[in-house]
XYZ file of C-alpha atoms in Angstrom:
495
model
C -25.920 16.949 -23.411
C -23.775 19.780 -24.715
C -21.099 17.892 -26.636
C -18.903 20.924 -27.253
C -18.763 21.750 -23.581
C -17.768 18.230 -22.623
C -15.430 17.201 -25.408
C -11.909 16.412 -24.138
C -10.436 19.404 -25.926
C -12.601 21.836 -23.981
C -12.327 20.720 -20.386
C -10.301 21.006 -17.193
C -7.446 19.192 -18.923
C -6.675 21.647 -21.698
C -4.602 24.792 -21.288
C -6.639 27.893 -22.161
C -5.575 30.784 -24.338
C -4.733 33.844 -22.274
C -7.766 35.683 -21.055
C -7.784 38.997 -19.273
C -5.292 38.759 -16.424
C -4.886 34.994 -16.836
C -1.625 33.227 -16.198
C 0.115 30.772 -18.494
C 1.801 27.737 -16.980
C 5.245 29.041 -16.113
C 8.064 26.758 -15.069
C 9.847 28.219 -12.098
C 13.651 27.869 -11.768
C 14.692 24.596 -10.162
C 17.363 24.205 -7.455
C 17.429 27.881 -6.538
C 18.557 27.399 -2.979
C 22.285 26.916 -2.361
C 23.529 25.485 0.905
C 25.882 27.668 2.915
C 29.281 26.414 4.024
C 28.073 26.286 7.618
C 25.049 24.144 6.733
C 27.226 21.789 4.698
C 29.600 21.283 7.614
C 26.715 20.658 10.015
C 25.180 18.096 7.683
C 28.587 16.395 7.284
C 28.984 16.135 11.049
C 25.491 14.727 11.504
C 26.142 12.145 8.796
C 29.379 11.021 10.485
C 27.629 10.585 13.847
C 24.709 8.711 12.233
C 27.101 6.361 10.399
C 29.009 5.649 13.574
C 25.854 4.845 15.498
C 24.453 2.732 12.679
C 27.608 0.647 12.426
C 27.211 -0.380 16.056
C 23.665 -1.694 15.601
C 22.858 -5.374 15.401
C 20.491 -6.738 12.790
C 17.013 -5.378 13.458
C 14.604 -8.257 13.935
C 10.989 -7.945 15.016
C 10.396 -8.448 18.718
C 8.533 -11.681 18.064
C 11.350 -13.261 16.048
C 14.477 -12.680 18.170
C 16.890 -15.083 16.526
C 15.344 -15.695 13.140
C 17.789 -17.226 10.669
C 18.296 -15.579 7.300
C 16.987 -17.196 4.121
C 19.785 -18.184 1.763
C 18.247 -16.095 -1.007
C 19.133 -12.376 -1.141
C 16.552 -10.177 0.593
C 14.996 -7.090 -0.954
C 13.482 -4.361 1.212
C 10.275 -2.517 0.434
C 10.997 0.728 -1.435
C 8.043 2.827 -0.244
C 5.576 1.897 2.491
C 1.919 2.886 2.219
C 1.773 6.574 3.134
C -0.723 7.495 5.879
C -3.021 10.309 4.785
C -1.733 10.329 1.208
C -4.550 11.199 -1.181
C -5.113 9.678 -4.608
C -7.694 11.802 -6.418
C -9.118 10.804 -9.786
C -11.418 12.884 -11.964
C -14.112 10.912 -13.775
C -16.045 12.858 -16.441
C -19.758 12.433 -16.959
C -19.241 11.712 -20.657
C -16.556 9.004 -20.527
C -15.626 5.933 -18.516
C -17.806 3.314 -16.872
C -18.150 3.163 -13.100
C -17.530 -0.586 -13.309
C -14.088 0.084 -14.820
C -12.874 2.303 -11.963
C -10.044 0.804 -9.882
C -11.544 1.914 -6.571
C -8.980 0.088 -4.426
C -6.273 2.439 -5.723
C -8.124 5.709 -5.049
C -9.070 7.741 -1.997
C -11.226 10.376 -3.740
C -13.122 10.649 -7.045
C -14.316 13.953 -8.515
C -17.274 13.631 -10.890
C -16.871 16.282 -13.607
C -18.508 18.652 -14.349
C -21.628 20.533 -13.295
C -21.896 24.182 -14.413
C -22.908 27.092 -12.179
C -25.338 29.764 -13.356
C -24.700 33.525 -13.042
C -27.428 33.858 -10.411
C -25.915 31.154 -8.200
C -27.980 28.288 -9.474
C -26.819 24.848 -10.567
C -26.924 23.722 -14.186
C -28.070 20.353 -15.434
C -26.301 17.260 -14.131
C -25.252 15.018 -16.997
C -25.790 11.279 -16.530
C -27.399 11.363 -13.088
C -27.589 7.568 -12.880
C -23.833 7.364 -13.405
C -23.248 9.823 -10.565
C -25.531 7.840 -8.271
C -23.766 4.598 -9.160
C -20.384 6.238 -8.580
C -21.410 7.423 -5.119
C -22.835 4.075 -3.993
C -19.954 2.030 -5.407
C -17.354 4.474 -4.158
C -18.721 4.429 -0.635
C -18.870 0.624 -0.685
C -15.129 0.726 -1.429
C -14.315 3.416 1.168
C -13.679 6.033 -1.531
C -14.943 9.588 -1.067
C -16.932 11.041 -3.966
C -17.159 14.748 -4.783
C -18.698 16.657 -7.672
C -16.587 19.224 -9.503
C -18.238 22.482 -10.540
C -16.923 24.457 -13.490
C -14.221 23.134 -15.788
C -12.469 24.794 -18.708
C -15.703 25.494 -20.633
C -13.862 27.023 -23.625
C -12.323 29.640 -21.355
C -15.708 31.092 -20.418
C -15.785 31.616 -16.658
C -18.397 34.385 -16.802
C -20.886 32.471 -14.644
C -18.356 32.210 -11.820
C -17.291 35.838 -12.261
C -20.885 37.071 -12.069
C -22.142 34.956 -9.179
C -19.049 35.531 -7.035
C -19.225 39.307 -7.492
C -22.711 39.547 -5.990
C -23.325 38.735 -2.330
C -26.859 37.486 -2.947
C -25.992 35.164 -5.835
C -22.887 33.994 -3.989
C -24.951 33.004 -0.962
C -27.520 31.401 -3.237
C -24.779 29.303 -4.858
C -23.397 28.205 -1.491
C -26.832 27.137 -0.276
C -27.498 25.281 -3.523
C -24.188 23.408 -3.306
C -24.867 22.284 0.258
C -28.317 21.026 -0.749
C -26.823 19.336 -3.810
C -24.149 17.580 -1.731
C -26.777 16.297 0.683
C -29.185 15.280 -2.083
C -26.611 13.046 -3.777
C -24.913 11.881 -0.552
C -21.624 13.432 -1.649
C -18.542 13.709 0.524
C -17.829 17.209 -0.708
C -17.586 19.760 -3.494
C -14.668 20.561 -5.804
C -14.486 24.049 -7.350
C -12.794 24.188 -10.752
C -12.976 27.878 -11.641
C -10.621 28.346 -14.589
C -9.554 31.008 -13.713
C -10.287 33.973 -11.421
C -8.368 37.152 -12.266
C -6.220 39.330 -10.045
C -7.871 42.159 -8.168
C -11.622 42.171 -7.527
C -12.102 38.725 -9.063
C -9.511 37.214 -6.716
C -11.230 38.793 -3.721
C -14.600 37.475 -4.882
C -13.157 33.983 -5.304
C -11.780 34.105 -1.757
C -15.145 35.300 -0.426
C -16.926 32.449 -2.207
C -14.490 29.864 -0.868
C -14.811 31.277 2.647
C -18.600 30.926 2.619
C -18.423 27.481 1.047
C -15.872 26.323 3.587
C -18.064 27.272 6.523
C -21.251 25.857 5.018
C -19.773 22.555 3.821
C -17.606 21.905 6.858
C -20.623 22.495 9.106
C -22.235 19.585 7.230
C -19.138 17.403 7.540
C -18.382 17.829 3.823
C -15.083 18.493 2.052
C -14.160 21.570 0.024
C -11.412 21.233 -2.576
C -10.387 23.207 -5.651
C -8.392 22.761 -8.837
C -5.805 25.484 -9.451
C -3.265 26.421 -12.099
C 0.157 24.770 -11.838
C 1.946 27.926 -10.730
C 1.800 31.724 -10.997
C -1.632 31.512 -9.369
C -1.667 34.957 -7.773
C -5.444 35.186 -8.177
C -5.786 32.468 -5.534
C -5.160 34.444 -2.364
C -3.346 32.851 0.555
C -6.502 33.053 2.662
C -7.983 30.322 0.447
C -5.406 27.861 1.803
C -7.248 27.855 5.121
C -10.674 27.378 3.551
C -9.968 24.221 1.535
C -9.221 20.683 2.621
C -6.738 20.495 -0.249
C -5.876 21.967 -3.654
C -5.464 19.931 -6.843
C -2.465 21.403 -8.676
C -2.975 21.098 -12.447
C 0.691 20.528 -13.316
C 0.023 19.841 -16.986
C -0.928 21.696 -20.174
C 2.315 23.644 -20.240
C 3.836 24.891 -23.473
C 4.121 22.524 -26.427
C 3.846 18.774 -26.645
C 6.154 18.317 -23.656
C 3.353 19.790 -21.601
C 3.856 18.019 -18.273
C 7.535 17.305 -17.592
C 8.893 16.322 -14.205
C 10.334 19.830 -13.837
C 6.841 21.340 -14.008
C 5.688 19.008 -11.229
C 8.610 20.160 -9.088
C 7.937 23.796 -9.923
C 4.244 23.507 -9.095
C 4.831 22.018 -5.651
C 7.628 24.501 -4.952
C 5.425 27.422 -5.947
C 2.344 26.592 -3.888
C 4.131 25.251 -0.818
C 6.557 28.170 -1.052
C 3.584 30.508 -0.811
C 2.413 28.856 2.383
C 0.082 26.066 1.262
C 0.504 23.250 3.816
C 2.286 20.268 2.314
C -0.617 17.978 3.226
C -2.961 20.130 1.116
C -0.766 20.128 -2.014
C -2.094 17.426 -4.360
C 0.092 17.052 -7.459
C -1.811 16.674 -10.720
C -0.618 14.341 -13.490
C -2.062 13.780 -16.985
C -3.452 10.521 -18.311
C -3.245 11.977 -21.835
C -0.756 13.470 -24.267
C -0.476 16.559 -26.481
C -0.460 17.628 -29.356
C -3.018 16.653 -30.525
C -4.897 15.782 -27.366
C -4.727 11.960 -27.131
C -5.586 9.669 -24.238
C -2.899 7.403 -22.804
C -5.056 4.419 -23.802
C -5.172 5.587 -27.418
C -1.429 6.244 -27.423
C -0.739 2.650 -26.390
C -3.331 1.324 -28.834
C -1.541 3.209 -31.598
C 1.824 1.673 -30.770
C 3.203 4.020 -28.116
C 5.288 2.592 -25.293
C 4.115 2.654 -21.665
C 7.735 3.322 -20.724
C 8.243 6.371 -22.936
C 7.077 9.991 -22.845
C 6.806 10.633 -26.593
C 5.076 8.982 -29.530
C 4.503 10.417 -33.009
C 5.294 13.891 -31.707
C 2.807 13.566 -28.836
C 4.160 14.205 -25.356
C 2.709 12.213 -22.456
C 3.707 10.694 -19.121
C 4.647 7.020 -19.283
C 5.032 4.703 -16.313
C 8.592 5.777 -15.318
C 7.641 9.474 -15.237
C 4.384 8.787 -13.398
C 6.292 6.764 -10.800
C 8.872 9.530 -10.382
C 6.129 12.111 -9.919
C 4.395 9.886 -7.373
C 7.594 9.651 -5.354
C 7.919 13.440 -5.600
C 4.346 13.863 -4.340
C 5.015 11.498 -1.434
C 8.159 13.368 -0.434
C 6.999 16.932 -1.034
C 3.191 16.932 -1.167
C 0.067 15.415 0.283
C -1.220 13.371 -2.613
C -1.545 12.880 -6.345
C -4.405 13.705 -8.717
C -5.052 12.596 -12.272
C -7.068 13.894 -15.203
C -8.740 11.590 -16.005
C -9.543 7.986 -15.107
C -11.195 6.857 -18.349
C -7.990 7.612 -20.276
C -6.021 4.886 -18.468
C -5.667 1.201 -19.346
C -5.954 -1.849 -17.103
C -3.374 -4.496 -16.380
C 0.389 -4.153 -16.270
C 0.492 -0.843 -18.188
C -2.044 1.018 -16.044
C -0.807 4.418 -14.870
C -3.024 4.244 -11.785
C -1.502 0.865 -10.955
C 1.947 2.423 -11.356
C 0.967 5.137 -8.869
C -0.389 2.530 -6.486
C 2.762 0.439 -6.745
C 4.910 3.364 -5.593
C 2.590 4.281 -2.732
C 2.480 0.697 -1.484
C 6.009 -0.223 -2.434
C 4.753 -2.842 -4.871
C 5.590 -3.651 -8.455
C 3.427 -4.630 -11.376
C 3.576 -8.433 -11.397
C 5.007 -10.161 -14.464
C 2.645 -12.469 -16.331
C 5.079 -15.351 -15.793
C 6.296 -16.226 -12.285
C 9.562 -14.400 -11.410
C 11.501 -17.580 -10.642
C 14.388 -17.026 -8.234
C 13.069 -13.639 -7.089
C 12.409 -12.706 -3.476
C 8.987 -11.130 -3.005
C 6.616 -9.943 -0.319
C 2.838 -9.948 -0.642
C 0.449 -7.237 0.550
C -3.203 -8.062 1.117
C -6.415 -6.116 0.541
C -6.047 -4.780 4.106
C -2.706 -3.187 3.082
C -0.784 -5.516 5.418
C 1.906 -8.071 4.603
C 1.670 -11.856 4.473
C 3.869 -13.577 7.058
C 5.207 -17.135 7.034
C 5.422 -16.887 10.847
C 8.813 -18.632 10.642
C 6.911 -21.909 10.276
C 5.883 -21.947 13.936
C 2.160 -21.319 13.404
C -0.434 -20.765 10.682
C 0.274 -17.939 8.249
C -1.290 -14.501 8.693
C -1.731 -11.301 6.707
C -1.300 -8.735 9.467
C 2.214 -7.264 9.337
C 2.651 -3.514 8.876
C 6.197 -3.970 7.532
C 7.975 -6.755 5.683
C 10.816 -8.426 7.571
C 12.512 -11.772 7.008
C 9.395 -13.782 7.843
C 7.449 -11.779 5.248
C 9.811 -12.501 2.338
C 9.320 -15.473 0.020
C 11.481 -16.891 -2.745
C 9.600 -17.912 -5.896
C 10.787 -21.345 -7.070
C 9.927 -23.425 -10.124
C 7.634 -26.363 -9.277
C 7.363 -27.519 -12.903
C 4.344 -27.535 -15.162
C 3.966 -23.748 -14.855
C 3.472 -23.938 -11.091
C 5.539 -22.422 -8.295
C 6.688 -23.041 -4.742
C 7.044 -20.239 -2.180
C 9.876 -20.626 0.349
C 10.529 -18.536 3.455
C 13.146 -19.133 6.125
C 14.066 -22.393 4.370
C 10.508 -23.804 4.583
C 7.766 -24.109 1.944
C 4.258 -22.662 1.984
C 1.588 -25.368 2.033
C -2.074 -25.058 1.062
C -2.818 -27.870 3.525
C -5.131 -28.987 0.726
C -7.666 -26.428 1.959
C -8.605 -28.482 5.022
C -7.004 -26.139 7.572
C -5.145 -22.818 7.761
C -2.114 -22.599 5.480
C 1.392 -22.957 6.893
C 4.993 -22.359 5.921
C 6.633 -25.352 7.585
C 7.383 -27.948 4.903
C 11.031 -28.950 4.531
C 10.286 -30.818 1.297
C 7.649 -29.625 -1.192
C 4.933 -31.856 -2.619
C 1.635 -31.320 -4.427
C 0.090 -29.315 -1.566
C 2.960 -26.836 -1.880
C 2.374 -26.120 -5.585
C 0.519 -22.972 -6.703
C -0.601 -21.314 -9.914
C 0.628 -17.721 -10.344
C -2.295 -15.709 -11.775
C -2.105 -11.981 -12.605
C -5.359 -10.005 -12.365
C -6.443 -7.226 -14.720
C -5.758 -4.576 -12.068
C -2.152 -5.608 -11.477
C -2.526 -7.951 -8.484
C -1.716 -11.649 -8.173
C -3.774 -14.570 -6.931
C -2.383 -17.943 -5.860
C -4.350 -21.107 -6.626
C -3.425 -24.330 -4.886
C -3.392 -27.817 -6.362
C -6.839 -28.283 -4.799
C -8.172 -25.721 -7.288
C -8.883 -23.195 -4.512
C -7.388 -19.741 -3.927
C -5.346 -18.491 -0.999
C -7.231 -15.880 1.059
C -5.736 -13.277 3.372
C -8.953 -13.481 5.417
C -8.460 -9.705 5.576
C -5.995 -10.224 8.420
C -8.722 -11.108 10.917
C -7.780 -14.796 11.198
C -5.230 -17.275 9.870
C -4.960 -17.492 6.088
C -6.660 -20.282 4.150
C -6.639 -21.901 0.712
C -10.305 -22.748 0.309
C -11.853 -20.058 -1.891
C -13.532 -21.232 -5.095
C -13.168 -17.774 -6.658
C -10.748 -14.894 -6.169
C -11.887 -11.400 -5.187
C -10.511 -8.691 -2.859
C -9.192 -10.847 -0.012
C -7.671 -13.310 -2.469
C -5.678 -10.680 -4.424
C -2.223 -9.512 -3.353
C 0.041 -6.642 -4.253
C 3.564 -7.669 -5.219
C 6.784 -6.248 -3.795
C 10.060 -7.401 -5.286
């Protein structure tokens, strides 16, 4: 293995020195567009009409709960629902991070990095083949698409790409080799990380390569994606937008230690979408590391940095608040979020990937101690909400949104245990002998649960019978009869 090529300071994640015709990360002006007086008046009128109509509405209950009473505890609505089609793309390098440590449930795509091209259109050696094979099989078992990324920063040497793309024969050879490679390893697609084509002939050659790849891969049912500079990417012609399934916008490695501020994320999305890239294809990149010097988020926290800050010992990074803000930005203005790279994260409450997931699913990182007095909702492995069913039938995990029946107040049951109350009634384990209910007016031992936080930021609930509550994946009524907790027994928290 070529250590120099794969060291963190020489990859996809590090901003290169200027090469011929290259572009530095440039922050575009923010808030350039001013509303005209006419537009302001129109918006004001619309707002007045909307307010008037809204004030006439009655409380919006679900059709199957027409006159549901309101719990005495204050209700909290879900901030952000799961976003259909939203992509969460994580790069995993060949030289770092174990497949077993990947939080697959919080990802839609994983890019294995990197494999080098050769000037003649061949494919270089694949580092850690067994890791790639394990990633593909485990990813597919978790409904995550796996791609391989070709290229990378490579110390600023993109000569192999320049040479192969400039020659029709080597370009075709490369395309054919990539299709065979994708089929050989059962990949879902190919990611091109050419850092960076130049303006002029190089840009045209890049577009020609992407055109051929698009046709060849899409004919095989495979994806084509690419990593591109944050902005000022004139060497990526607009025609490329139609060839790719999406672009990963590397909105990091700007100037100085503050290399990936929120403003750069805004500027990157504004630039590419402003040029005509469809919103659904704009995947906002965020860093799981800081600069300078280059330091992983995990090492920053291990050294004493705060997960809720963006600076430590002169190193600039993205803590949880900034990552959450960028995720919201990506939801509102883009088609997904990408991170370089997964091995640099931590697990548990301070995980950046968990922070991203919490925004997408409207959940929060659960506290280690039960949040007594707080109103919560619970989202199962199937991404649906747990419902108390107003106490009229067994509980289910099949609601797409959280209404009154899907909110529970956490109450102190003593001895470190909790009760869950919804619509004035308590959740009961039924001692594991039948489906669980939410119909007890007075709580007893069967209504007591242990609040257990998992390493990936979920909670499990263990009844007094020593068994765990299961969502049953929403296919049948919920139970409390599992001896161990896994996917169906873990819940995302909304509060």
